[in-house]
Amino acid sequence: MKNGHILGFLSILTVVISFIFFLVQRGPNANLSLGITVLSSLGILGLIFAILAGIARKWVWLAVGVLGNGGVLAIAYLLWIAAGIGGV
């Protein structure tokens, strides 16, 4: 495997890990600040991997990685807004 493929795979892997974390850490006793921190950290890390895959001219990995990790960051942002409204 070349570097672009590895970086693209890591970008998609961060989306999958974020999705699994979101499903595991849910419910009424969920720690919202932990969820926001983990999801935003994984989203930013995945975006970095996707951009580096794009630099290596792997455009499919770039597009899928940016869309997937952008969605993760959007969910983290909505959780941040919900935490602010809920007073958590």
mmCIF file of N, CA, C and O in Angstrom:
data_model
loop_
_atom_site.group_PDB
_atom_site.id
_atom_site.type_symbol
_atom_site.label_atom_id
_atom_site.label_comp_id
_atom_site.label_asym_id
_atom_site.label_seq_id
_atom_site.Cartn_x
_atom_site.Cartn_y
_atom_site.Cartn_z
ATOM 1 N N MET A 1 0.831 -1.192 0.000
ATOM 2 C CA MET A 1 0.000 0.000 0.000
ATOM 3 C C MET A 1 0.865 1.241 0.000
ATOM 4 O O MET A 1 1.886 1.299 0.652
ATOM 5 N N LYS A 2 0.396 2.228 -0.692
ATOM 6 C CA LYS A 2 1.132 3.479 -0.719
ATOM 7 C C LYS A 2 0.615 4.401 0.385
ATOM 8 O O LYS A 2 -0.408 4.140 1.003
ATOM 9 N N ASN A 3 1.336 5.487 0.597
ATOM 10 C CA ASN A 3 0.979 6.405 1.678
ATOM 11 C C ASN A 3 -0.416 6.993 1.519
ATOM 12 O O ASN A 3 -1.144 7.152 2.496
ATOM 13 N N GLY A 4 -0.803 7.339 0.297
ATOM 14 C CA GLY A 4 -2.126 7.922 0.082
ATOM 15 C C GLY A 4 -3.244 6.971 0.447
ATOM 16 O O GLY A 4 -4.260 7.370 1.017
ATOM 17 N N HIS A 5 -3.064 5.699 0.131
ATOM 18 C CA HIS A 5 -4.093 4.719 0.475
ATOM 19 C C HIS A 5 -4.158 4.500 1.982
ATOM 20 O O HIS A 5 -5.251 4.360 2.538
ATOM 21 N N ILE A 6 -3.022 4.476 2.627
ATOM 22 C CA ILE A 6 -3.004 4.293 4.083
ATOM 23 C C ILE A 6 -3.651 5.484 4.777
ATOM 24 O O ILE A 6 -4.473 5.317 5.686
ATOM 25 N N LEU A 7 -3.322 6.687 4.345
ATOM 26 C CA LEU A 7 -3.906 7.881 4.956
ATOM 27 C C LEU A 7 -5.404 7.959 4.700
ATOM 28 O O LEU A 7 -6.179 8.340 5.582
ATOM 29 N N GLY A 8 -5.828 7.586 3.504
ATOM 30 C CA GLY A 8 -7.259 7.567 3.208
ATOM 31 C C GLY A 8 -7.997 6.542 4.047
ATOM 32 O O GLY A 8 -9.096 6.796 4.541
ATOM 33 N N PHE A 9 -7.382 5.367 4.205
ATOM 34 C CA PHE A 9 -7.984 4.340 5.050
ATOM 35 C C PHE A 9 -8.077 4.814 6.496
ATOM 36 O O PHE A 9 -9.093 4.584 7.164
ATOM 37 N N LEU A 10 -7.052 5.488 6.992
ATOM 38 C CA LEU A 10 -7.092 6.014 8.358
ATOM 39 C C LEU A 10 -8.181 7.072 8.509
ATOM 40 O O LEU A 10 -8.819 7.174 9.555
ATOM 41 N N SER A 11 -8.407 7.850 7.459
ATOM 42 C CA SER A 11 -9.461 8.851 7.498
ATOM 43 C C SER A 11 -10.836 8.203 7.629
ATOM 44 O O SER A 11 -11.670 8.641 8.424
ATOM 45 N N ILE A 12 -11.067 7.140 6.867
ATOM 46 C CA ILE A 12 -12.341 6.423 6.959
ATOM 47 C C ILE A 12 -12.445 5.690 8.294
ATOM 48 O O ILE A 12 -13.525 5.588 8.875
ATOM 49 N N LEU A 13 -11.324 5.198 8.792
ATOM 50 C CA LEU A 13 -11.321 4.502 10.076
ATOM 51 C C LEU A 13 -11.735 5.435 11.218
ATOM 52 O O LEU A 13 -12.442 5.002 12.139
ATOM 53 N N THR A 14 -11.336 6.702 11.160
ATOM 54 C CA THR A 14 -11.764 7.644 12.206
ATOM 55 C C THR A 14 -13.272 7.863 12.165
ATOM 56 O O THR A 14 -13.902 8.030 13.213
ATOM 57 N N VAL A 15 -13.870 7.839 10.972
ATOM 58 C CA VAL A 15 -15.330 7.965 10.870
ATOM 59 C C VAL A 15 -16.008 6.751 11.496
ATOM 60 O O VAL A 15 -16.977 6.888 12.252
ATOM 61 N N VAL A 16 -15.487 5.567 11.221
ATOM 62 C CA VAL A 16 -16.072 4.343 11.775
ATOM 63 C C VAL A 16 -15.927 4.322 13.297
ATOM 64 O O VAL A 16 -16.883 3.984 14.019
ATOM 65 N N ILE A 17 -14.761 4.707 13.807
ATOM 66 C CA ILE A 17 -14.552 4.739 15.260
ATOM 67 C C ILE A 17 -15.478 5.767 15.907
ATOM 68 O O ILE A 17 -16.050 5.515 16.969
ATOM 69 N N SER A 18 -15.670 6.911 15.255
ATOM 70 C CA SER A 18 -16.580 7.926 15.787
ATOM 71 C C SER A 18 -18.002 7.410 15.840
ATOM 72 O O SER A 18 -18.732 7.648 16.809
ATOM 73 N N PHE A 19 -18.418 6.699 14.794
ATOM 74 C CA PHE A 19 -19.763 6.143 14.749
ATOM 75 C C PHE A 19 -19.966 5.114 15.858
ATOM 76 O O PHE A 19 -20.990 5.123 16.559
ATOM 77 N N ILE A 20 -18.990 4.240 16.045
ATOM 78 C CA ILE A 20 -19.080 3.227 17.106
ATOM 79 C C ILE A 20 -19.095 3.898 18.473
ATOM 80 O O ILE A 20 -19.875 3.520 19.351
ATOM 81 N N PHE A 21 -18.254 4.913 18.678
ATOM 82 C CA PHE A 21 -18.233 5.627 19.952
ATOM 83 C C PHE A 21 -19.578 6.289 20.213
ATOM 84 O O PHE A 21 -20.078 6.270 21.338
ATOM 85 N N PHE A 22 -20.169 6.875 19.179
ATOM 86 C CA PHE A 22 -21.458 7.544 19.338
ATOM 87 C C PHE A 22 -22.544 6.548 19.741
ATOM 88 O O PHE A 22 -23.410 6.862 20.554
ATOM 89 N N LEU A 23 -22.514 5.342 19.172
ATOM 90 C CA LEU A 23 -23.519 4.343 19.515
ATOM 91 C C LEU A 23 -23.309 3.760 20.911
ATOM 92 O O LEU A 23 -24.279 3.449 21.609
ATOM 93 N N VAL A 24 -22.051 3.615 21.318
ATOM 94 C CA VAL A 24 -21.757 3.043 22.629
ATOM 95 C C VAL A 24 -22.043 4.048 23.739
ATOM 96 O O VAL A 24 -22.594 3.708 24.784
ATOM 97 N N GLN A 25 -21.699 5.291 23.516
ATOM 98 C CA GLN A 25 -21.800 6.318 24.551
ATOM 99 C C GLN A 25 -23.085 7.125 24.338
ATOM 100 O O GLN A 25 -23.065 8.263 23.917
ATOM 101 N N ARG A 26 -24.218 6.512 24.599
ATOM 102 C CA ARG A 26 -25.485 7.196 24.466
ATOM 103 C C ARG A 26 -26.365 6.861 25.654
ATOM 104 O O ARG A 26 -26.031 6.027 26.471
ATOM 105 N N GLY A 27 -27.466 7.523 25.742
ATOM 106 C CA GLY A 27 -28.392 7.268 26.835
ATOM 107 C C GLY A 27 -28.489 8.462 27.760
ATOM 108 O O GLY A 27 -27.842 9.491 27.563
ATOM 109 N N PRO A 28 -29.292 8.331 28.798
ATOM 110 C CA PRO A 28 -29.513 9.469 29.695
ATOM 111 C C PRO A 28 -28.296 9.803 30.559
ATOM 112 O O PRO A 28 -28.159 10.929 31.022
ATOM 113 N N ASN A 29 -27.413 8.843 30.787
ATOM 114 C CA ASN A 29 -26.247 9.101 31.635
ATOM 115 C C ASN A 29 -24.985 9.354 30.817
ATOM 116 O O ASN A 29 -23.881 9.227 31.330
ATOM 117 N N ALA A 30 -25.129 9.706 29.555
ATOM 118 C CA ALA A 30 -23.974 9.924 28.688
ATOM 119 C C ALA A 30 -23.251 11.207 29.095
ATOM 120 O O ALA A 30 -23.876 12.214 29.443
ATOM 121 N N ASN A 31 -21.944 11.152 29.058
ATOM 122 C CA ASN A 31 -21.123 12.317 29.356
ATOM 123 C C ASN A 31 -20.992 13.133 28.077
ATOM 124 O O ASN A 31 -20.264 12.775 27.159
ATOM 125 N N LEU A 32 -21.717 14.253 28.011
ATOM 126 C CA LEU A 32 -21.783 15.049 26.791
ATOM 127 C C LEU A 32 -20.448 15.707 26.464
ATOM 128 O O LEU A 32 -20.055 15.760 25.301
ATOM 129 N N SER A 33 -19.752 16.191 27.473
ATOM 130 C CA SER A 33 -18.476 16.854 27.209
ATOM 131 C C SER A 33 -17.431 15.871 26.693
ATOM 132 O O SER A 33 -16.636 16.209 25.813
ATOM 133 N N LEU A 34 -17.454 14.639 27.196
ATOM 134 C CA LEU A 34 -16.547 13.614 26.678
ATOM 135 C C LEU A 34 -16.886 13.285 25.227
ATOM 136 O O LEU A 34 -15.994 13.153 24.380
ATOM 137 N N GLY A 35 -18.166 13.159 24.927
ATOM 138 C CA GLY A 35 -18.593 12.871 23.565
ATOM 139 C C GLY A 35 -18.200 13.958 22.589
ATOM 140 O O GLY A 35 -17.726 13.678 21.488
ATOM 141 N N ILE A 36 -18.382 15.207 22.985
ATOM 142 C CA ILE A 36 -18.015 16.333 22.123
ATOM 143 C C ILE A 36 -16.509 16.342 21.895
ATOM 144 O O ILE A 36 -16.035 16.525 20.762
ATOM 145 N N THR A 37 -15.740 16.112 22.943
ATOM 146 C CA THR A 37 -14.279 16.127 22.825
ATOM 147 C C THR A 37 -13.771 15.008 21.927
ATOM 148 O O THR A 37 -12.943 15.233 21.040
ATOM 149 N N VAL A 38 -14.273 13.797 22.143
ATOM 150 C CA VAL A 38 -13.803 12.653 21.357
ATOM 151 C C VAL A 38 -14.218 12.787 19.896
ATOM 152 O O VAL A 38 -13.415 12.581 18.983
ATOM 153 N N LEU A 39 -15.474 13.151 19.655
ATOM 154 C CA LEU A 39 -15.946 13.264 18.276
ATOM 155 C C LEU A 39 -15.230 14.381 17.514
ATOM 156 O O LEU A 39 -14.853 14.203 16.355
ATOM 157 N N SER A 40 -15.017 15.525 18.161
ATOM 158 C CA SER A 40 -14.332 16.608 17.462
ATOM 159 C C SER A 40 -12.857 16.282 17.233
ATOM 160 O O SER A 40 -12.305 16.597 16.174
ATOM 161 N N SER A 41 -12.227 15.612 18.193
ATOM 162 C CA SER A 41 -10.824 15.229 18.010
ATOM 163 C C SER A 41 -10.663 14.226 16.872
ATOM 164 O O SER A 41 -9.776 14.371 16.021
ATOM 165 N N LEU A 42 -11.520 13.220 16.850
ATOM 166 C CA LEU A 42 -11.459 12.232 15.771
ATOM 167 C C LEU A 42 -11.810 12.859 14.426
ATOM 168 O O LEU A 42 -11.224 12.504 13.397
ATOM 169 N N GLY A 43 -12.759 13.787 14.410
ATOM 170 C CA GLY A 43 -13.127 14.462 13.160
ATOM 171 C C GLY A 43 -11.992 15.294 12.597
ATOM 172 O O GLY A 43 -11.714 15.256 11.393
ATOM 173 N N ILE A 44 -11.315 16.036 13.456
ATOM 174 C CA ILE A 44 -10.192 16.861 13.004
ATOM 175 C C ILE A 44 -9.034 15.978 12.557
ATOM 176 O O ILE A 44 -8.408 16.239 11.516
ATOM 177 N N LEU A 45 -8.756 14.923 13.304
ATOM 178 C CA LEU A 45 -7.693 14.000 12.913
ATOM 179 C C LEU A 45 -8.007 13.336 11.565
ATOM 180 O O LEU A 45 -7.135 13.208 10.701
ATOM 181 N N GLY A 46 -9.261 12.946 11.376
ATOM 182 C CA GLY A 46 -9.664 12.352 10.109
ATOM 183 C C GLY A 46 -9.574 13.329 8.952
ATOM 184 O O GLY A 46 -9.205 12.952 7.833
ATOM 185 N N LEU A 47 -9.911 14.601 9.193
ATOM 186 C CA LEU A 47 -9.764 15.615 8.144
ATOM 187 C C LEU A 47 -8.303 15.795 7.758
ATOM 188 O O LEU A 47 -7.976 15.954 6.576
ATOM 189 N N ILE A 48 -7.426 15.760 8.734
ATOM 190 C CA ILE A 48 -5.989 15.882 8.442
ATOM 191 C C ILE A 48 -5.535 14.707 7.592
ATOM 192 O O ILE A 48 -4.824 14.886 6.596
ATOM 193 N N PHE A 49 -5.968 13.496 7.948
ATOM 194 C CA PHE A 49 -5.611 12.321 7.151
ATOM 195 C C PHE A 49 -6.162 12.432 5.735
ATOM 196 O O PHE A 49 -5.494 12.077 4.763
ATOM 197 N N ALA A 50 -7.401 12.918 5.595
ATOM 198 C CA ALA A 50 -8.010 13.039 4.268
ATOM 199 C C ALA A 50 -7.270 14.077 3.424
ATOM 200 O O ALA A 50 -7.044 13.861 2.225
ATOM 201 N N ILE A 51 -6.893 15.180 4.024
ATOM 202 C CA ILE A 51 -6.165 16.215 3.279
ATOM 203 C C ILE A 51 -4.802 15.698 2.854
ATOM 204 O O ILE A 51 -4.353 15.937 1.724
ATOM 205 N N LEU A 52 -4.142 14.966 3.727
ATOM 206 C CA LEU A 52 -2.845 14.392 3.352
ATOM 207 C C LEU A 52 -2.999 13.336 2.256
ATOM 208 O O LEU A 52 -2.121 13.204 1.398
ATOM 209 N N ALA A 53 -4.108 12.594 2.253
ATOM 210 C CA ALA A 53 -4.364 11.653 1.165
ATOM 211 C C ALA A 53 -4.625 12.411 -0.134
ATOM 212 O O ALA A 53 -4.232 11.958 -1.209
ATOM 213 N N GLY A 54 -5.269 13.560 -0.038
ATOM 214 C CA GLY A 54 -5.502 14.390 -1.228
ATOM 215 C C GLY A 54 -4.217 14.958 -1.781
ATOM 216 O O GLY A 54 -4.063 15.100 -2.998
ATOM 217 N N ILE A 55 -3.278 15.289 -0.910
ATOM 218 C CA ILE A 55 -1.978 15.772 -1.363
ATOM 219 C C ILE A 55 -1.245 14.675 -2.129
ATOM 220 O O ILE A 55 -0.527 14.943 -3.086
ATOM 221 N N ALA A 56 -1.470 13.413 -1.730
ATOM 222 C CA ALA A 56 -0.856 12.277 -2.412
ATOM 223 C C ALA A 56 -1.630 11.895 -3.676
ATOM 224 O O ALA A 56 -1.397 10.845 -4.246
ATOM 225 N N ARG A 57 -2.553 12.748 -4.108
ATOM 226 C CA ARG A 57 -3.332 12.581 -5.338
ATOM 227 C C ARG A 57 -4.302 11.402 -5.301
ATOM 228 O O ARG A 57 -4.572 10.774 -6.302
ATOM 229 N N LYS A 58 -4.830 11.108 -4.119
ATOM 230 C CA LYS A 58 -5.856 10.081 -3.970
ATOM 231 C C LYS A 58 -7.181 10.798 -3.736
ATOM 232 O O LYS A 58 -7.608 11.010 -2.606
ATOM 233 N N TRP A 59 -7.829 11.206 -4.824
ATOM 234 C CA TRP A 59 -8.977 12.101 -4.738
ATOM 235 C C TRP A 59 -10.212 11.429 -4.158
ATOM 236 O O TRP A 59 -11.026 12.084 -3.505
ATOM 237 N N VAL A 60 -10.376 10.133 -4.393
ATOM 238 C CA VAL A 60 -11.549 9.440 -3.842
ATOM 239 C C VAL A 60 -11.468 9.405 -2.320
ATOM 240 O O VAL A 60 -12.447 9.670 -1.629
ATOM 241 N N TRP A 61 -10.281 9.085 -1.799
ATOM 242 C CA TRP A 61 -10.094 9.078 -0.345
ATOM 243 C C TRP A 61 -10.316 10.475 0.232
ATOM 244 O O TRP A 61 -10.888 10.621 1.318
ATOM 245 N N LEU A 62 -9.873 11.488 -0.500
ATOM 246 C CA LEU A 62 -10.059 12.866 -0.035
ATOM 247 C C LEU A 62 -11.541 13.200 0.072
ATOM 248 O O LEU A 62 -11.994 13.712 1.099
ATOM 249 N N ALA A 63 -12.296 12.908 -0.978
ATOM 250 C CA ALA A 63 -13.718 13.255 -0.981
ATOM 251 C C ALA A 63 -14.487 12.500 0.098
ATOM 252 O O ALA A 63 -15.255 13.098 0.855
ATOM 253 N N VAL A 64 -14.275 11.200 0.184
ATOM 254 C CA VAL A 64 -15.000 10.397 1.169
ATOM 255 C C VAL A 64 -14.577 10.782 2.583
ATOM 256 O O VAL A 64 -15.412 10.890 3.489
ATOM 257 N N GLY A 65 -13.287 11.011 2.782
ATOM 258 C CA GLY A 65 -12.792 11.380 4.108
ATOM 259 C C GLY A 65 -13.300 12.730 4.576
ATOM 260 O O GLY A 65 -13.700 12.891 5.728
ATOM 261 N N VAL A 66 -13.315 13.706 3.668
ATOM 262 C CA VAL A 66 -13.792 15.037 4.047
ATOM 263 C C VAL A 66 -15.293 15.010 4.332
ATOM 264 O O VAL A 66 -15.756 15.617 5.309
ATOM 265 N N LEU A 67 -16.054 14.303 3.510
ATOM 266 C CA LEU A 67 -17.502 14.224 3.753
ATOM 267 C C LEU A 67 -17.817 13.475 5.044
ATOM 268 O O LEU A 67 -18.660 13.921 5.838
ATOM 269 N N GLY A 68 -17.161 12.357 5.262
ATOM 270 C CA GLY A 68 -17.425 11.578 6.478
ATOM 271 C C GLY A 68 -17.022 12.313 7.739
ATOM 272 O O GLY A 68 -17.786 12.391 8.701
ATOM 273 N N ASN A 69 -15.819 12.861 7.744
ATOM 274 C CA ASN A 69 -15.355 13.563 8.936
ATOM 275 C C ASN A 69 -16.039 14.918 9.104
ATOM 276 O O ASN A 69 -16.189 15.396 10.230
ATOM 277 N N GLY A 70 -16.478 15.516 8.015
ATOM 278 C CA GLY A 70 -17.292 16.724 8.128
ATOM 279 C C GLY A 70 -18.621 16.426 8.806
ATOM 280 O O GLY A 70 -19.119 17.214 9.607
ATOM 281 N N GLY A 71 -19.186 15.262 8.498
ATOM 282 C CA GLY A 71 -20.414 14.842 9.176
ATOM 283 C C GLY A 71 -20.199 14.599 10.659
ATOM 284 O O GLY A 71 -21.040 14.950 11.486
ATOM 285 N N VAL A 72 -19.061 14.009 10.998
ATOM 286 C CA VAL A 72 -18.734 13.780 12.409
ATOM 287 C C VAL A 72 -18.590 15.120 13.131
ATOM 288 O O VAL A 72 -19.089 15.296 14.249
ATOM 289 N N LEU A 73 -17.930 16.068 12.494
ATOM 290 C CA LEU A 73 -17.782 17.388 13.113
ATOM 291 C C LEU A 73 -19.125 18.113 13.220
ATOM 292 O O LEU A 73 -19.352 18.848 14.189
ATOM 293 N N ALA A 74 -20.017 17.909 12.270
ATOM 294 C CA ALA A 74 -21.349 18.512 12.355
ATOM 295 C C ALA A 74 -22.129 17.932 13.538
ATOM 296 O O ALA A 74 -22.810 18.666 14.265
ATOM 297 N N ILE A 75 -22.019 16.637 13.754
ATOM 298 C CA ILE A 75 -22.685 16.009 14.903
ATOM 299 C C ILE A 75 -22.092 16.533 16.212
ATOM 300 O O ILE A 75 -22.815 16.820 17.163
ATOM 301 N N ALA A 76 -20.757 16.683 16.256
ATOM 302 C CA ALA A 76 -20.121 17.221 17.457
ATOM 303 C C ALA A 76 -20.574 18.652 17.718
ATOM 304 O O ALA A 76 -20.803 19.046 18.865
ATOM 305 N N TYR A 77 -20.739 19.425 16.653
ATOM 306 C CA TYR A 77 -21.203 20.805 16.804
ATOM 307 C C TYR A 77 -22.645 20.839 17.325
ATOM 308 O O TYR A 77 -22.971 21.648 18.205
ATOM 309 N N LEU A 78 -23.492 19.961 16.804
ATOM 310 C CA LEU A 78 -24.870 19.917 17.292
ATOM 311 C C LEU A 78 -24.935 19.473 18.750
ATOM 312 O O LEU A 78 -25.766 19.976 19.520
ATOM 313 N N LEU A 79 -24.064 18.540 19.146
ATOM 314 C CA LEU A 79 -24.010 18.160 20.552
ATOM 315 C C LEU A 79 -23.534 19.317 21.430
ATOM 316 O O LEU A 79 -23.997 19.485 22.561
ATOM 317 N N TRP A 80 -22.609 20.109 20.910
ATOM 318 C CA TRP A 80 -22.104 21.280 21.653
ATOM 319 C C TRP A 80 -23.233 22.295 21.855
ATOM 320 O O TRP A 80 -23.380 22.865 22.932
ATOM 321 N N ILE A 81 -24.039 22.512 20.804
ATOM 322 C CA ILE A 81 -25.177 23.412 20.929
ATOM 323 C C ILE A 81 -26.193 22.862 21.922
ATOM 324 O O ILE A 81 -26.737 23.592 22.755
ATOM 325 N N ALA A 82 -26.455 21.546 21.868
ATOM 326 C CA ALA A 82 -27.398 20.932 22.795
ATOM 327 C C ALA A 82 -26.912 21.044 24.238
ATOM 328 O O ALA A 82 -27.706 21.254 25.156
ATOM 329 N N ALA A 83 -25.601 20.910 24.448
ATOM 330 C CA ALA A 83 -25.046 21.053 25.791
ATOM 331 C C ALA A 83 -25.227 22.489 26.285
ATOM 332 O O ALA A 83 -25.501 22.711 27.474
ATOM 333 N N GLY A 84 -25.072 23.447 25.390
ATOM 334 C CA GLY A 84 -25.257 24.847 25.778
ATOM 335 C C GLY A 84 -26.699 25.156 26.105
ATOM 336 O O GLY A 84 -27.006 25.883 27.057
ATOM 337 N N ILE A 85 -27.611 24.625 25.333
ATOM 338 C CA ILE A 85 -29.030 24.861 25.588
ATOM 339 C C ILE A 85 -29.472 24.150 26.854
ATOM 340 O O ILE A 85 -30.223 24.703 27.660
ATOM 341 N N GLY A 86 -28.986 22.941 27.051
ATOM 342 C CA GLY A 86 -29.385 22.164 28.219
ATOM 343 C C GLY A 86 -28.710 22.602 29.505
ATOM 344 O O GLY A 86 -29.073 22.172 30.582
ATOM 345 N N GLY A 87 -27.703 23.426 29.406
ATOM 346 C CA GLY A 87 -27.012 23.901 30.603
ATOM 347 C C GLY A 87 -26.107 22.869 31.219
ATOM 348 O O GLY A 87 -25.876 22.876 32.426
ATOM 349 N N VAL A 88 -25.580 21.968 30.411
ATOM 350 C CA VAL A 88 -24.701 20.917 30.934
ATOM 351 C C VAL A 88 -23.281 21.430 31.020
ATOM 352 O O VAL A 88 -22.762 22.103 30.240
#
